[in-house]
PDB file of C-alpha atoms in Angstrom:
ATOM      1  CA  ARG A 149      88.745 -53.316   8.792  1.00 93.00           C
ATOM      2  CA  HIS A 150      91.650 -52.355   6.589  1.00 90.00           C
ATOM      3  CA  HIS A 151      89.440 -49.746   4.868  1.00 88.00           C
ATOM      4  CA  LEU A 152      88.666 -48.220   8.290  1.00 91.00           C
ATOM      5  CA  ASN A 153      92.192 -48.570   9.726  1.00 92.00           C
ATOM      6  CA  ILE A 154      90.912 -50.906  12.432  1.00 96.00           C
ATOM      7  CA  PRO A 155      93.393 -53.577  13.542  1.00 96.00           C
ATOM      8  CA  VAL A 156      92.258 -57.167  13.043  1.00 95.00           C
ATOM      9  CA  GLU A 157      92.733 -57.945  16.737  1.00 96.00           C
ATOM     10  CA  ALA A 158      90.565 -55.018  17.948  1.00 98.00           C
ATOM     11  CA  ARG A 159      87.091 -55.723  19.307  1.00 98.00           C
ATOM     12  CA  VAL A 160      84.504 -53.523  17.621  1.00 98.00           C
ATOM     13  CA  ALA A 161      80.973 -52.472  18.537  1.00 98.00           C
ATOM     14  CA  VAL A 162      78.876 -50.731  15.886  1.00 98.00           C
ATOM     15  CA  PHE A 163      75.794 -48.522  15.754  1.00 98.00           C
ATOM     16  CA  HIS A 164      74.307 -47.244  12.519  1.00 97.00           C
ATOM     17  CA  GLY A 165      71.328 -45.008  12.024  1.00 95.00           C
ATOM     18  CA  ARG A 166      70.105 -41.455  12.448  1.00 95.00           C
ATOM     19  CA  ILE A 167      72.129 -39.300  14.788  1.00 98.00           C
ATOM     20  CA  GLN A 168      69.376 -38.214  17.153  1.00 97.00           C
ATOM     21  CA  ILE A 169      70.949 -38.374  20.581  1.00 98.00           C
ATOM     22  CA  GLN A 170      67.816 -38.490  22.724  1.00 97.00           C
ATOM     23  CA  GLN A 171      65.718 -40.896  20.643  1.00 97.00           C
ATOM     24  CA  LYS A 172      68.546 -43.243  19.694  1.00 97.00           C
ATOM     25  CA  GLY A 173      70.081 -43.216  23.185  1.00 98.00           C
ATOM     26  CA  LEU A 174      73.493 -42.175  21.929  1.00 98.00           C
ATOM     27  CA  ASP A 175      74.218 -40.394  25.221  1.00 98.00           C
ATOM     28  CA  ILE A 176      73.588 -43.723  26.961  1.00 98.00           C
ATOM     29  CA  LEU A 177      75.887 -45.472  24.495  1.00 98.00           C
ATOM     30  CA  LEU A 178      78.689 -42.944  25.080  1.00 98.00           C
ATOM     31  CA  ASP A 179      78.326 -43.329  28.871  1.00 98.00           C
ATOM     32  CA  ALA A 180      78.397 -47.125  28.518  1.00 98.00           C
ATOM     33  CA  TRP A 181      81.383 -46.962  26.146  1.00 98.00           C
ATOM     34  CA  GLU A 182      83.307 -44.874  28.642  1.00 97.00           C
ATOM     35  CA  LYS A 183      82.684 -47.518  31.336  1.00 98.00           C
ATOM     36  CA  ILE A 184      83.596 -50.367  28.993  1.00 98.00           C
ATOM     37  CA  CYS A 185      86.905 -48.730  28.107  1.00 98.00           C
ATOM     38  CA  GLN A 186      87.722 -47.802  31.716  1.00 97.00           C
ATOM     39  CA  GLN A 187      87.193 -51.418  32.774  1.00 97.00           C
ATOM     40  CA  ARG A 188      89.441 -52.692  29.959  1.00 98.00           C
ATOM     41  CA  PRO A 189      92.389 -50.267  29.805  1.00 97.00           C
ATOM     42  CA  ASP A 190      94.684 -52.691  27.964  1.00 96.00           C
ATOM     43  CA  LYS A 191      92.167 -53.950  25.407  1.00 97.00           C
ATOM     44  CA  ASP A 192      92.001 -52.525  21.877  1.00 98.00           C
ATOM     45  CA  LEU A 193      88.338 -51.484  21.630  1.00 98.00           C
ATOM     46  CA  ARG A 194      86.567 -49.518  18.909  1.00 98.00           C
ATOM     47  CA  LEU A 195      83.107 -48.006  18.723  1.00 98.00           C
ATOM     48  CA  LEU A 196      82.070 -47.499  15.114  1.00 98.00           C
ATOM     49  CA  LEU A 197      79.232 -45.007  14.657  1.00 98.00           C
ATOM     50  CA  VAL A 198      77.756 -44.744  11.172  1.00 98.00           C
ATOM     51  CA  GLY A 199      75.207 -42.083  10.332  1.00 97.00           C
ATOM     52  CA  THR A 200      74.338 -38.429  10.547  1.00 98.00           C
ATOM     53  CA  GLY A 201      71.370 -36.378  11.582  1.00 97.00           C
ATOM     54  CA  SER A 202      70.037 -33.376  13.410  1.00 97.00           C
ATOM     55  CA  ASP A 203      72.307 -33.913  16.427  1.00 98.00           C
ATOM     56  CA  ALA A 204      75.564 -34.447  14.529  1.00 98.00           C
ATOM     57  CA  ASP A 205      77.195 -31.291  15.913  1.00 98.00           C
ATOM     58  CA  GLU A 206      76.231 -32.195  19.488  1.00 98.00           C
ATOM     59  CA  LEU A 207      77.491 -35.761  19.097  1.00 98.00           C
ATOM     60  CA  SER A 208      80.789 -34.460  17.747  1.00 97.00           C
ATOM     61  CA  ARG A 209      81.044 -32.106  20.728  1.00 97.00           C
ATOM     62  CA  GLN A 210      80.302 -34.895  23.219  1.00 96.00           C
ATOM     63  CA  ILE A 211      82.880 -37.236  21.687  1.00 96.00           C
ATOM     64  CA  THR A 212      85.505 -34.466  21.829  1.00 94.00           C
ATOM     65  CA  VAL A 213      84.678 -33.211  25.346  1.00 95.00           C
ATOM     66  CA  ARG A 214      84.598 -36.733  26.792  1.00 93.00           C
ATOM     67  CA  ASN A 215      87.852 -37.632  25.014  1.00 90.00           C
ATOM     68  CA  LEU A 216      86.472 -41.106  24.384  1.00 94.00           C
ATOM     69  CA  ARG A 217      88.887 -43.823  23.365  1.00 94.00           C
ATOM     70  CA  GLY A 218      88.454 -45.738  20.126  1.00 97.00           C
ATOM     71  CA  VAL A 219      85.448 -43.903  18.662  1.00 97.00           C
ATOM     72  CA  ILE A 220      85.289 -43.893  14.865  1.00 97.00           C
ATOM     73  CA  TRP A 221      82.430 -41.884  13.417  1.00 97.00           C
ATOM     74  CA  ILE A 222      81.384 -41.987   9.773  1.00 97.00           C
ATOM     75  CA  ASN A 223      79.381 -38.749   9.802  1.00 97.00           C
ATOM     76  CA  GLU A 224      77.332 -39.313   6.672  1.00 96.00           C
ATOM     77  CA  TYR A 225      74.023 -40.751   5.606  1.00 94.00           C
ATOM     78  CA  VAL A 226      74.974 -44.117   4.108  1.00 95.00           C
ATOM     79  CA  ARG A 227      72.395 -45.597   1.739  1.00 92.00           C
ATOM     80  CA  ASP A 228      74.635 -47.875  -0.301  1.00 94.00           C
ATOM     81  CA  ARG A 229      73.955 -51.432   0.897  1.00 92.00           C
ATOM     82  CA  THR A 230      77.489 -52.536   0.040  1.00 94.00           C
ATOM     83  CA  ALA A 231      78.929 -49.757   2.197  1.00 95.00           C
ATOM     84  CA  ILE A 232      76.583 -50.576   5.085  1.00 96.00           C
ATOM     85  CA  GLN A 233      77.562 -54.234   4.816  1.00 95.00           C
ATOM     86  CA  ARG A 234      81.260 -53.268   4.837  1.00 95.00           C
ATOM     87  CA  TYR A 235      80.832 -51.197   8.015  1.00 97.00           C
ATOM     88  CA  LEU A 236      78.765 -53.850   9.777  1.00 98.00           C
ATOM     89  CA  SER A 237      81.165 -56.609   8.723  1.00 96.00           C
ATOM     90  CA  ALA A 238      84.022 -54.727  10.400  1.00 97.00           C
ATOM     91  CA  ALA A 239      82.316 -55.172  13.790  1.00 98.00           C
ATOM     92  CA  ASP A 240      81.947 -57.910  16.370  1.00 98.00           C
ATOM     93  CA  VAL A 241      78.678 -56.754  17.948  1.00 98.00           C
ATOM     94  CA  TYR A 242      75.849 -54.360  17.083  1.00 98.00           C
ATOM     95  CA  THR A 243      74.131 -52.104  19.608  1.00 98.00           C
ATOM     96  CA  LEU A 244      70.857 -50.178  19.582  1.00 98.00           C
ATOM     97  CA  PRO A 245      70.424 -48.225  22.849  1.00 98.00           C
ATOM     98  CA  SER A 246      67.281 -46.387  21.682  1.00 97.00           C
ATOM     99  CA  ARG A 247      64.687 -44.849  23.944  1.00 97.00           C
ATOM    100  CA  LYS A 248      62.008 -45.068  21.249  1.00 95.00           C
ATOM    101  CA  GLU A 249      61.591 -47.055  18.031  1.00 94.00           C
ATOM    102  CA  GLY A 250      58.851 -48.356  15.795  1.00 89.00           C
ATOM    103  CA  PHE A 251      60.098 -51.500  14.131  1.00 89.00           C
ATOM    104  CA  PRO A 252      63.838 -50.907  13.734  1.00 93.00           C
ATOM    105  CA  VAL A 253      65.439 -52.139  10.517  1.00 93.00           C
ATOM    106  CA  ALA A 254      69.070 -51.468  11.489  1.00 95.00           C
ATOM    107  CA  PRO A 255      69.312 -54.485  13.841  1.00 96.00           C
ATOM    108  CA  LEU A 256      67.984 -56.713  11.050  1.00 95.00           C
ATOM    109  CA  GLU A 257      70.736 -55.449   8.752  1.00 96.00           C
ATOM    110  CA  ALA A 258      73.282 -56.255  11.459  1.00 97.00           C
ATOM    111  CA  MET A 259      71.783 -59.713  11.986  1.00 97.00           C
ATOM    112  CA  ALA A 260      72.090 -60.358   8.240  1.00 96.00           C
ATOM    113  CA  CYS A 261      75.827 -59.745   8.709  1.00 97.00           C
ATOM    114  CA  SER A 262      75.920 -62.329  11.552  1.00 98.00           C
ATOM    115  CA  LEU A 263      76.316 -59.772  14.309  1.00 98.00           C
ATOM    116  CA  PRO A 264      74.957 -60.381  17.787  1.00 98.00           C
ATOM    117  CA  ILE A 265      72.708 -57.595  19.037  1.00 98.00           C
ATOM    118  CA  VAL A 266      72.634 -55.729  22.344  1.00 98.00           C
ATOM    119  CA  ALA A 267      69.526 -53.539  22.316  1.00 98.00           C
ATOM    120  CA  SER A 268      67.271 -51.693  24.699  1.00 97.00           C
ATOM    121  CA  ASP A 269      63.778 -52.973  25.380  1.00 96.00           C
ATOM    122  CA  VAL A 270      61.984 -50.647  22.970  1.00 95.00           C
ATOM    123  CA  ALA A 271      59.077 -51.458  20.669  1.00 90.00           C
ATOM    124  CA  GLY A 272      60.031 -53.833  17.876  1.00 92.00           C
ATOM    125  CA  ILE A 273      63.048 -55.309  19.634  1.00 94.00           C
ATOM    126  CA  SER A 274      60.895 -57.858  21.447  1.00 87.00           C
ATOM    127  CA  ASP A 275      59.628 -58.982  18.022  1.00 90.00           C
ATOM    128  CA  ILE A 276      63.118 -59.217  16.564  1.00 94.00           C
ATOM    129  CA  LEU A 277      64.768 -60.821  19.595  1.00 95.00           C
ATOM    130  CA  GLU A 278      61.707 -62.786  20.642  1.00 92.00           C
ATOM    131  CA  GLN A 279      63.741 -65.555  22.291  1.00 93.00           C
ATOM    132  CA  GLY A 280      66.626 -63.424  23.571  1.00 92.00           C
ATOM    133  CA  GLU A 281      69.982 -65.133  23.056  1.00 94.00           C
ATOM    134  CA  ALA A 282      68.349 -67.905  21.007  1.00 94.00           C
ATOM    135  CA  SER A 283      67.347 -65.128  18.592  1.00 95.00           C
ATOM    136  CA  GLY A 284      70.890 -63.781  18.519  1.00 97.00           C
ATOM    137  CA  GLY A 285      70.727 -60.935  20.973  1.00 97.00           C
ATOM    138  CA  ILE A 286      70.544 -59.535  24.451  1.00 98.00           C
ATOM    139  CA  VAL A 287      67.877 -57.059  25.531  1.00 97.00           C
ATOM    140  CA  VAL A 288      68.726 -54.548  28.250  1.00 98.00           C
ATOM    141  CA  PRO A 289      66.450 -52.126  30.106  1.00 97.00           C
ATOM    142  CA  ARG A 290      65.989 -48.808  28.355  1.00 96.00           C
ATOM    143  CA  GLU A 291      68.191 -45.964  29.666  1.00 97.00           C
ATOM    144  CA  ASP A 292      70.253 -48.370  31.811  1.00 98.00           C
ATOM    145  CA  VAL A 293      73.882 -47.429  31.214  1.00 98.00           C
ATOM    146  CA  ASP A 294      75.235 -50.100  33.569  1.00 98.00           C
ATOM    147  CA  SER A 295      73.292 -52.930  31.897  1.00 98.00           C
ATOM    148  CA  LEU A 296      74.306 -51.773  28.433  1.00 98.00           C
ATOM    149  CA  ALA A 297      77.956 -51.537  29.495  1.00 98.00           C
ATOM    150  CA  LEU A 298      77.826 -54.949  31.179  1.00 98.00           C
ATOM    151  CA  LYS A 299      76.216 -56.839  28.286  1.00 98.00           C
ATOM    152  CA  LEU A 300      78.049 -55.036  25.484  1.00 98.00           C
ATOM    153  CA  GLY A 301      81.334 -55.429  27.353  1.00 98.00           C
ATOM    154  CA  HIS A 302      80.624 -59.127  27.912  1.00 98.00           C
ATOM    155  CA  LEU A 303      80.199 -59.741  24.171  1.00 98.00           C
ATOM    156  CA  LEU A 304      83.313 -57.723  23.396  1.00 98.00           C
ATOM    157  CA  ASP A 305      85.224 -59.879  25.899  1.00 98.00           C
ATOM    158  CA  ASP A 306      83.809 -63.249  24.845  1.00 98.00           C
ATOM    159  CA  GLU A 307      84.592 -63.883  21.179  1.00 97.00           C
ATOM    160  CA  ILE A 308      83.130 -67.398  21.245  1.00 97.00           C
ATOM    161  CA  LEU A 309      79.778 -66.282  22.683  1.00 98.00           C
ATOM    162  CA  SER A 310      79.746 -63.320  20.315  1.00 97.00           C
ATOM    163  CA  ARG A 311      80.239 -65.568  17.279  1.00 97.00           C
ATOM    164  CA  GLU A 312      77.602 -68.034  18.512  1.00 98.00           C
ATOM    165  CA  LEU A 313      75.020 -65.297  19.039  1.00 98.00           C
ATOM    166  CA  GLY A 314      75.955 -63.898  15.630  1.00 98.00           C
ATOM    167  CA  LYS A 315      75.142 -67.278  14.057  1.00 98.00           C
ATOM    168  CA  GLN A 316      71.807 -67.318  15.899  1.00 97.00           C
ATOM    169  CA  ALA A 317      71.110 -63.763  14.721  1.00 97.00           C
ATOM    170  CA  ARG A 318      71.792 -64.696  11.101  1.00 96.00           C
ATOM    171  CA  LYS A 319      69.581 -67.782  11.403  1.00 96.00           C
ATOM    172  CA  ARG A 320      66.745 -65.727  12.946  1.00 95.00           C
ATOM    173  CA  MET A 321      67.062 -63.155  10.161  1.00 93.00           C
ATOM    174  CA  GLU A 322      66.910 -65.803   7.433  1.00 92.00           C
ATOM    175  CA  GLU A 323      64.017 -67.737   8.982  1.00 92.00           C
ATOM    176  CA  GLU A 324      61.787 -64.831  10.037  1.00 89.00           C
ATOM    177  CA  PHE A 325      62.748 -61.581   8.297  1.00 84.00           C
ATOM    178  CA  SER A 326      64.261 -62.397   4.887  1.00 78.00           C
ATOM    179  CA  PHE A 327      62.653 -60.984   1.727  1.00 71.00           C
ATOM    180  CA  LYS A 328      61.563 -64.492   0.795  1.00 82.00           C
ATOM    181  CA  VAL A 329      59.779 -65.126   4.109  1.00 72.00           C
ATOM    182  CA  ILE A 330      58.196 -61.669   4.299  1.00 75.00           C
ATOM    183  CA  GLY A 331      57.149 -61.937   0.644  1.00 77.00           C
ATOM    184  CA  LYS A 332      55.313 -65.193   1.328  1.00 79.00           C
ATOM    185  CA  GLN A 333      53.593 -63.654   4.347  1.00 74.00           C
ATOM    186  CA  LEU A 334      52.474 -60.643   2.306  1.00 78.00           C
ATOM    187  CA  GLN A 335      51.231 -62.882  -0.463  1.00 78.00           C
ATOM    188  CA  VAL A 336      49.085 -64.856   1.995  1.00 79.00           C
ATOM    189  CA  LEU A 337      47.788 -61.656   3.541  1.00 79.00           C
ATOM    190  CA  LEU A 338      46.916 -60.049   0.211  1.00 84.00           C
ATOM    191  CA  THR A 339      45.316 -63.142  -1.311  1.00 85.00           C
ATOM    192  CA  SER A 340      43.233 -64.242   1.641  1.00 78.00           C
TER     193      SER A 340
END
């Protein structure tokens, strides 16, 4: 957090990935963030966005026009795993409000950093968060600003629940999606 000038006591939500507003649901995230901040005027909240893409100029415009509180945007394509880990480790919760995905890798990276996930019910998320909170996350209906704001806000408010879901997320990542586990599955598939 020191590297990003984020106070230790702030509560931080993070998104990382391509900046494609429609597909990634970033408009939904900004609407939800506005609600979260309005409902918590005295709380130090930060939304860390990491990534760039075809809609970077539009995202910049929306952040400025809305005058959103606490938004920190790293407008660059980050490929360095150490840098990604540093950004994710600065957060308390990860969010993926996408309208469309295949099998998203970004939530797995967040889970590896012990972050709880709040994600929309797009393809792949049901595989990752198969057992909901027991898998370390909360799934919300796609394009539902109120649900995203409610669940994301709840994890920002409840540090104990957030940490517990983060532990579950890390455990799920290690048991089902680690290189070791996937490697064994591929070996069985290729040798059978």
